[in-house]
Amino acid sequence: MTHHSDHRAYFFKIDTTIKKIRNALQKQLTEAGFDLTVDQWVLIDHIFRKQGISQNELAEMTFKDPPTVTRIIDLLEKKGLVERGAAAGDRRKFNLFLTSSGETTYKQAFPIVADIRRKGWGSLNDSDYQHFVRIMDSIYQNFT
Amino acid sequence: MTHHSDHRAYFFKIDTTIKKIRNALQKQLTEAGFDLTVDQWVLIDHIFRKQGISQNELAEMTFKDPPTVTRIIDLLEKKGLVERGAAAGDRRKFNLFLTSSGETTYKQAFPIVADIRRKGWGSLNDSDYQHFVRIMDSIYQNFT
DNA sequence: ATGCAATAATTAGTAGACGAATTGTTGGGC
DNA sequence: GCCCAACAATTCGTCTACTAATTATTGCAT
């Protein structure tokens, strides 16, 4: 197997793997009774870790577009999990916070997410992780 | 770095990498004047390789849902790139074919896609590819 | 042969991705 | 002080993902 004949498949493999992880995570969240999508979880996680983050910061950190972040935050606000607070000194911005209901949800959902992560990584080890990071970063950089 | 402290990030890394590849490919296709999305390309590629494939087969092979395939094929049919032919002996099915315009498009777009693939893989080698496949397959299997 | 479960495709509804354009707002240069 | 480029967020339009439900058809079992 030369990589010329076969690495055609790397896009496909990454694509199917991420889908599988997303599906597994979504399924667990839904079965555990959470009304949360994977992407909604990702934003909640970031807001918990950086209280008061702005939407643009959030977009950068999660590699989502600003309009996408707007829509997800809209949904989370409707569900009462996130609040948009006025940003001191800049009326264009919002500072995002979890409501107490949002924090509760975060703390309850976290173990489920952690389990899925552990399950996915399985018995792969540190050396595997280093290969993984090196290869992914390399592909990423090749497009930057 | 123990993997316990850090492999939390693998979902994120896969997610951002696949986004980057998709964006690069989409950009190249668009700049080259093709009215094609990445997913539309993927279906065309499969139909070219297996003329007469059914929509369900296509869904399985690409890991897309049947409704998604229906919609993408609708679009490709409207653009005159794909034809739905009646399947002999089963009126529920369609056999999918590229039109001559579809074949032309395929052959013109292929080099662009191949370039992007090469660019993404860069100077990674066969050994890297083997690690990559092993790790991705392992994660995939851990959810199966 | 009839009935019924499985199958192929579609429709409908919600969510997310992305690009382009828009609305306010801010701050630097003059 | 005023203009204008940059910025934060939003709106709009198109496309894809996934679930659930529906339609039409098929084939197996009795």
Short mmCIF file of C-alpha atoms (C1' of nucleotides) in Angstrom, two decimals:
data_model
loop_
_atom_site.label_atom_id
_atom_site.label_comp_id
_atom_site.label_asym_id
_atom_site.label_seq_id
_atom_site.Cartn_x
_atom_site.Cartn_y
_atom_site.Cartn_z
CA MET A 1 0.00 0.00 0.00
CA THR A 2 1.63 3.20 -1.11
CA HIS A 3 -0.03 6.26 0.25
CA HIS A 4 -0.52 7.39 -3.31
CA SER A 5 -2.95 4.61 -4.03
CA ASP A 6 -4.83 4.94 -0.82
CA HIS A 7 -4.65 8.13 1.14
CA ARG A 8 -7.50 9.25 -1.05
CA ALA A 9 -9.54 7.83 1.79
CA TYR A 10 -8.37 10.08 4.59
CA PHE A 11 -11.10 12.65 4.09
CA PHE A 12 -13.68 9.91 4.16
CA LYS A 13 -12.24 8.32 7.27
CA ILE A 14 -12.16 11.54 9.24
CA ASP A 15 -15.66 12.35 8.10
CA THR A 16 -17.15 9.02 9.16
CA THR A 17 -15.27 9.00 12.46
CA ILE A 18 -16.47 12.41 13.55
CA LYS A 19 -20.02 11.46 12.56
CA LYS A 20 -19.80 8.34 14.67
CA ILE A 21 -18.58 10.26 17.71
CA ARG A 22 -21.26 12.92 17.30
CA ASN A 23 -23.97 10.31 16.96
CA ALA A 24 -22.84 8.43 20.03
CA LEU A 25 -22.67 11.59 22.10
CA GLN A 26 -26.02 12.83 20.87
CA LYS A 27 -27.63 9.52 21.62
CA GLN A 28 -26.30 9.44 25.18
CA LEU A 29 -27.37 13.02 25.88
CA THR A 30 -30.86 12.37 24.53
CA GLU A 31 -31.26 9.07 26.35
CA ALA A 32 -30.17 10.69 29.59
CA GLY A 33 -33.04 13.13 29.15
CA PHE A 34 -31.09 16.23 28.14
CA ASP A 35 -32.68 18.53 25.57
CA LEU A 36 -29.28 19.42 24.14
CA THR A 37 -27.55 18.95 20.81
CA VAL A 38 -23.83 18.27 20.62
CA ASP A 39 -23.10 21.78 19.38
CA GLN A 40 -25.22 23.31 22.11
CA TRP A 41 -23.20 21.30 24.60
CA VAL A 42 -19.95 22.53 23.12
CA LEU A 43 -20.97 26.16 23.59
CA ILE A 44 -22.21 25.55 27.13
CA ASP A 45 -18.90 23.91 27.94
CA HIS A 46 -16.97 26.92 26.68
CA ILE A 47 -19.18 29.41 28.49
CA PHE A 48 -18.76 27.47 31.73
CA ARG A 49 -14.99 27.55 31.33
CA LYS A 50 -14.91 31.23 30.45
CA GLN A 51 -17.79 33.08 32.03
CA GLY A 52 -18.61 36.31 30.22
CA ILE A 53 -17.10 35.26 26.91
CA SER A 54 -18.35 37.18 23.86
CA GLN A 55 -20.03 35.56 20.89
CA ASN A 56 -17.11 36.31 18.61
CA GLU A 57 -14.63 34.79 21.01
CA LEU A 58 -16.86 31.77 21.18
CA ALA A 59 -16.96 31.57 17.39
CA GLU A 60 -13.17 31.68 17.19
CA MET A 61 -12.62 29.11 19.89
CA THR A 62 -15.11 26.63 18.53
CA PHE A 63 -14.35 27.30 14.85
CA LYS A 64 -17.99 28.08 14.21
CA ASP A 65 -19.20 31.07 12.22
CA PRO A 66 -20.62 34.07 14.09
CA PRO A 67 -24.10 33.53 12.61
CA THR A 68 -24.06 29.93 13.78
CA VAL A 69 -23.11 31.03 17.28
CA THR A 70 -25.91 33.60 17.25
CA ARG A 71 -28.47 30.93 16.44
CA ILE A 72 -27.24 28.42 18.98
CA ILE A 73 -27.15 31.06 21.71
CA ASP A 74 -30.69 32.07 20.75
CA LEU A 75 -31.80 28.51 21.37
CA LEU A 76 -29.92 28.21 24.65
CA GLU A 77 -31.37 31.51 25.81
CA LYS A 78 -34.89 30.31 24.99
CA LYS A 79 -34.23 27.18 27.03
CA GLY A 80 -33.12 29.39 29.91
CA LEU A 81 -29.60 27.93 30.04
CA VAL A 82 -27.63 30.97 28.91
CA GLU A 83 -27.96 34.71 29.45
CA ARG A 84 -26.74 37.55 27.28
CA GLY A 85 -25.40 40.28 29.52
CA ALA A 86 -24.46 43.75 28.29
CA ALA A 87 -20.72 44.15 27.91
CA ALA A 88 -19.28 46.99 29.92
CA GLY A 89 -18.03 49.75 27.65
CA ASP A 90 -19.04 48.18 24.32
CA ARG A 91 -22.65 48.10 23.34
CA ARG A 92 -21.94 45.89 20.34
CA LYS A 93 -20.94 42.99 22.51
CA PHE A 94 -22.66 40.59 24.83
CA ASN A 95 -21.10 38.80 27.75
CA LEU A 96 -22.43 35.29 27.95
CA PHE A 97 -23.17 33.49 31.21
CA LEU A 98 -24.79 30.26 32.23
CA THR A 99 -27.95 30.67 34.28
CA SER A 100 -28.14 28.57 37.42
CA SER A 101 -30.21 26.12 35.40
CA GLY A 102 -27.44 26.18 32.80
CA GLU A 103 -24.82 25.39 35.42
CA THR A 104 -26.88 22.55 36.78
CA THR A 105 -27.31 21.15 33.30
CA TYR A 106 -23.59 21.49 32.66
CA LYS A 107 -22.67 19.64 35.82
CA GLN A 108 -25.16 16.88 35.18
CA ALA A 109 -24.23 16.39 31.53
CA PHE A 110 -20.47 16.55 32.03
CA PRO A 111 -20.02 12.96 33.31
CA ILE A 112 -21.93 11.65 30.29
CA VAL A 113 -19.71 13.54 27.90
CA ALA A 114 -16.60 12.40 29.75
CA ASP A 115 -17.74 8.78 29.54
CA ILE A 116 -18.26 9.00 25.81
CA ARG A 117 -14.82 10.52 25.37
CA ARG A 118 -13.26 7.74 27.40
CA LYS A 119 -15.23 5.13 25.50
CA GLY A 120 -14.11 6.53 22.16
CA TRP A 121 -10.47 6.70 23.06
CA GLY A 122 -10.67 3.19 24.50
CA SER A 123 -7.32 1.52 24.94
CA LEU A 124 -5.36 3.90 22.74
CA ASN A 125 -2.35 5.25 24.62
CA ASP A 126 -0.25 8.38 24.95
CA SER A 127 1.96 7.45 22.04
CA ASP A 128 -1.13 7.04 19.87
CA TYR A 129 -2.31 10.41 20.97
CA GLN A 130 0.96 12.00 19.99
CA HIS A 131 0.76 10.46 16.53
CA PHE A 132 -2.84 11.53 16.27
CA VAL A 133 -2.12 15.13 17.18
CA ARG A 134 0.89 15.33 14.92
CA ILE A 135 -0.99 13.99 11.90
CA MET A 136 -4.13 16.07 12.44
CA ASP A 137 -2.14 19.23 13.04
CA SER A 138 -0.11 18.54 9.95
CA ILE A 139 -3.17 18.18 7.75
CA TYR A 140 -4.63 21.30 9.30
CA GLN A 141 -1.46 23.28 8.73
CA ASN A 142 -1.24 22.16 5.13
CA PHE A 143 -4.35 24.22 4.48
CA THR A 144 -3.28 27.29 6.42
CA MET B 1 1.08 15.11 29.08
CA THR B 2 -0.89 12.10 30.16
CA HIS B 3 -3.71 11.25 27.85
CA HIS B 4 -6.04 11.58 30.80
CA SER B 5 -5.43 15.26 31.04
CA ASP B 6 -5.58 15.92 27.35
CA HIS B 7 -7.35 13.48 25.10
CA ARG B 8 -10.47 15.42 25.91
CA ALA B 9 -9.43 17.36 22.85
CA TYR B 10 -9.60 14.62 20.26
CA PHE B 11 -13.19 15.31 19.31
CA PHE B 12 -12.35 18.96 18.82
CA LYS B 13 -9.28 18.21 16.76
CA ILE B 14 -11.08 15.87 14.40
CA ASP B 15 -13.92 18.34 14.08
CA THR B 16 -11.73 21.29 13.20
CA THR B 17 -9.58 19.25 10.81
CA ILE B 18 -12.51 17.96 8.78
CA LYS B 19 -13.93 21.48 8.63
CA LYS B 20 -10.64 22.78 7.30
CA ILE B 21 -10.46 20.14 4.59
CA ARG B 22 -14.06 20.74 3.57
CA ASN B 23 -13.56 24.47 3.39
CA ALA B 24 -10.42 24.16 1.31
CA LEU B 25 -12.07 21.77 -1.11
CA GLN B 26 -15.22 23.87 -1.38
CA LYS B 27 -13.17 26.96 -2.04
CA GLN B 28 -11.19 25.32 -4.81
CA LEU B 29 -14.30 23.91 -6.48
CA THR B 30 -16.04 27.27 -6.35
CA GLU B 31 -13.01 29.23 -7.55
CA ALA B 32 -12.59 26.82 -10.44
CA GLY B 33 -16.13 27.70 -11.48
CA PHE B 34 -17.90 24.51 -10.45
CA ASP B 35 -21.43 24.86 -9.11
CA LEU B 36 -20.89 21.95 -6.73
CA THR B 37 -20.82 21.46 -2.98
CA VAL B 38 -18.43 19.00 -1.39
CA ASP B 39 -21.21 16.55 -0.63
CA GLN B 40 -22.56 16.80 -4.15
CA TRP B 41 -19.09 15.98 -5.39
CA VAL B 42 -18.89 12.95 -3.11
CA LEU B 43 -22.10 11.51 -4.57
CA ILE B 44 -21.01 12.19 -8.14
CA ASP B 45 -17.73 10.45 -7.42
CA HIS B 46 -19.55 7.36 -6.13
CA ILE B 47 -21.99 7.28 -9.03
CA PHE B 48 -19.12 7.52 -11.49
CA ARG B 49 -17.39 4.59 -9.84
CA LYS B 50 -20.54 2.51 -9.67
CA GLN B 51 -22.91 3.40 -12.47
CA GLY B 52 -26.50 2.46 -11.68
CA ILE B 53 -26.06 2.50 -7.92
CA SER B 54 -29.29 2.91 -5.92
CA GLN B 55 -29.92 5.72 -3.48
CA ASN B 56 -29.84 3.41 -0.50
CA GLU B 57 -26.54 1.91 -1.54
CA LEU B 58 -25.23 5.41 -1.94
CA ALA B 59 -26.46 6.31 1.53
CA GLU B 60 -24.68 3.32 3.04
CA MET B 61 -21.43 3.89 1.23
CA THR B 62 -21.23 7.57 2.03
CA PHE B 63 -22.65 7.26 5.57
CA LYS B 64 -25.33 9.75 4.74
CA ASP B 65 -28.99 9.29 5.59
CA PRO B 66 -31.44 8.31 2.84
CA PRO B 67 -33.32 11.64 3.06
CA THR B 68 -30.06 13.51 2.65
CA VAL B 69 -29.23 11.47 -0.42
CA THR B 70 -32.70 12.14 -1.84
CA ARG B 71 -32.21 15.87 -1.54
CA ILE B 72 -28.71 15.94 -2.95
CA ILE B 73 -29.76 13.78 -5.90
CA ASP B 74 -32.72 16.12 -6.48
CA LEU B 75 -30.29 19.00 -6.80
CA LEU B 76 -27.91 17.12 -9.07
CA GLU B 77 -30.83 16.08 -11.26
CA LYS B 78 -31.97 19.69 -11.53
CA LYS B 79 -28.48 20.67 -12.59
CA GLY B 80 -28.61 17.97 -15.25
CA LEU B 81 -25.62 16.07 -13.86
CA VAL B 82 -27.40 12.92 -12.68
CA GLU B 83 -30.32 10.86 -13.99
CA ARG B 84 -32.68 8.59 -12.08
CA GLY B 85 -33.36 5.50 -14.17
CA ALA B 86 -36.04 2.96 -13.34
CA ALA B 87 -34.52 -0.15 -11.72
CA ALA B 88 -35.31 -3.35 -13.53
CA GLY B 89 -37.55 -5.55 -11.43
CA ASP B 90 -38.07 -3.19 -8.51
CA ARG B 91 -40.24 -0.18 -8.96
CA ARG B 92 -39.23 1.23 -5.58
CA LYS B 93 -35.68 1.76 -6.67
CA PHE B 94 -33.84 4.09 -8.96
CA ASN B 95 -30.60 3.38 -10.74
CA LEU B 96 -28.45 6.46 -10.76
CA PHE B 97 -26.27 7.51 -13.68
CA LEU B 98 -24.20 10.51 -14.60
CA THR B 99 -25.41 12.35 -17.66
CA SER B 100 -22.76 13.19 -20.23
CA SER B 101 -22.62 16.63 -18.67
CA GLY B 102 -22.17 14.91 -15.31
CA GLU B 103 -19.28 12.85 -16.64
CA THR B 104 -17.64 15.91 -18.08
CA THR B 105 -18.00 17.71 -14.79
CA TYR B 106 -16.58 14.72 -12.96
CA LYS B 107 -13.55 14.52 -15.17
CA GLN B 108 -12.88 18.22 -14.96
CA ALA B 109 -13.32 18.44 -11.21
CA PHE B 110 -11.34 15.31 -10.38
CA PRO B 111 -7.86 16.86 -10.72
CA ILE B 112 -8.87 19.68 -8.41
CA VAL B 113 -10.05 17.25 -5.77
CA ALA B 114 -6.91 15.15 -6.17
CA ASP B 115 -4.75 18.25 -5.73
CA ILE B 116 -6.49 19.19 -2.52
CA ARG B 117 -6.08 15.68 -1.19
CA ARG B 118 -2.38 15.75 -2.00
CA LYS B 119 -2.02 19.18 -0.48
CA GLY B 120 -3.72 18.07 2.73
CA TRP B 121 -1.65 14.96 3.14
CA GLY B 122 1.49 16.96 2.39
CA SER B 123 4.68 15.23 3.45
CA LEU B 124 3.06 12.68 5.72
CA ASN B 125 4.21 9.19 4.79
CA ASP B 126 2.95 5.63 4.64
CA SER B 127 3.82 4.96 8.24
CA ASP B 128 1.80 8.01 9.25
CA TYR B 129 -1.07 6.73 7.20
CA GLN B 130 -0.99 3.41 8.96
CA HIS B 131 -1.07 5.09 12.37
CA PHE B 132 -3.85 7.32 11.16
CA VAL B 133 -5.99 4.45 9.93
CA ARG B 134 -5.39 2.39 13.03
CA ILE B 135 -6.35 5.19 15.39
CA MET B 136 -9.40 6.31 13.43
CA ASP B 137 -10.65 2.76 13.00
CA SER B 138 -10.12 2.14 16.68
CA ILE B 139 -12.18 5.15 17.70
CA TYR B 140 -14.83 4.16 15.20
CA GLN B 141 -14.96 0.61 16.46
CA ASN B 142 -15.21 1.75 20.07
CA PHE B 143 -18.65 3.10 19.21
CA THR B 144 -19.84 0.09 17.24
"C1'" DA C 1 -53.47 -15.94 -2.24
"C1'" DT C 2 -53.45 -13.14 1.41
"C1'" DG C 3 -51.35 -10.78 5.08
"C1'" DC C 4 -47.66 -8.61 6.99
"C1'" DA C 5 -42.98 -7.33 7.87
"C1'" DA C 6 -39.21 -5.32 5.43
"C1'" DT C 7 -37.51 -2.20 1.99
"C1'" DA C 8 -36.75 2.22 -1.21
"C1'" DA C 9 -37.71 6.53 -1.45
"C1'" DT C 10 -39.91 10.66 0.02
"C1'" DT C 11 -41.85 14.40 3.05
"C1'" DA C 12 -41.79 17.35 7.03
"C1'" DG C 13 -39.59 19.56 10.93
"C1'" DT C 14 -35.68 21.07 13.62
"C1'" DA C 15 -30.80 22.09 13.88
"C1'" DG C 16 -26.37 23.49 12.25
"C1'" DA C 17 -22.69 25.44 8.48
"C1'" DC C 18 -21.40 28.95 5.70
"C1'" DG C 19 -21.33 33.12 2.68
"C1'" DA C 20 -23.01 37.70 1.77
"C1'" DA C 21 -25.07 41.63 3.15
"C1'" DT C 22 -26.88 44.67 6.95
"C1'" DT C 23 -27.28 47.28 11.39
"C1'" DG C 24 -25.24 49.48 15.13
"C1'" DT C 25 -21.30 50.87 17.42
"C1'" DT C 26 -16.50 52.02 18.18
"C1'" DG C 27 -12.17 54.29 17.68
"C1'" DG C 28 -8.40 56.30 14.98
"C1'" DG C 29 -6.86 59.96 11.61
"C1'" DC C 30 -7.53 64.30 9.95
"C1'" DG D 1 -15.52 67.38 16.02
"C1'" DC D 2 -16.14 64.45 11.85
"C1'" DC D 3 -15.38 60.76 8.72
"C1'" DC D 4 -14.51 56.27 7.85
"C1'" DA D 5 -12.59 51.78 8.47
"C1'" DA D 6 -13.06 48.01 11.63
"C1'" DC D 7 -15.82 45.33 14.52
"C1'" DA D 8 -19.99 42.59 17.01
"C1'" DA D 9 -23.90 40.74 16.14
"C1'" DT D 10 -27.71 39.73 13.25
"C1'" DT D 11 -30.50 38.52 9.04
"C1'" DC D 12 -31.11 36.05 4.81
"C1'" DG D 13 -30.58 32.24 1.60
"C1'" DT D 14 -28.86 27.73 0.42
"C1'" DC D 15 -27.31 23.33 1.77
"C1'" DT D 16 -26.62 19.21 4.80
"C1'" DA D 17 -27.89 16.04 9.03
"C1'" DC D 18 -30.94 13.49 11.48
"C1'" DT D 19 -35.48 11.80 13.22
"C1'" DA D 20 -40.06 10.38 12.55
"C1'" DA D 21 -43.69 9.41 9.72
"C1'" DT D 22 -45.62 8.24 5.11
"C1'" DT D 23 -46.15 6.01 0.51
"C1'" DA D 24 -45.47 2.47 -2.55
"C1'" DT D 25 -43.67 -1.83 -3.39
"C1'" DT D 26 -41.74 -6.36 -2.53
"C1'" DG D 27 -41.26 -10.96 -0.77
"C1'" DC D 28 -41.90 -14.31 2.72
"C1'" DA D 29 -44.92 -17.13 5.61
"C1'" DT D 30 -48.84 -19.24 6.41
#
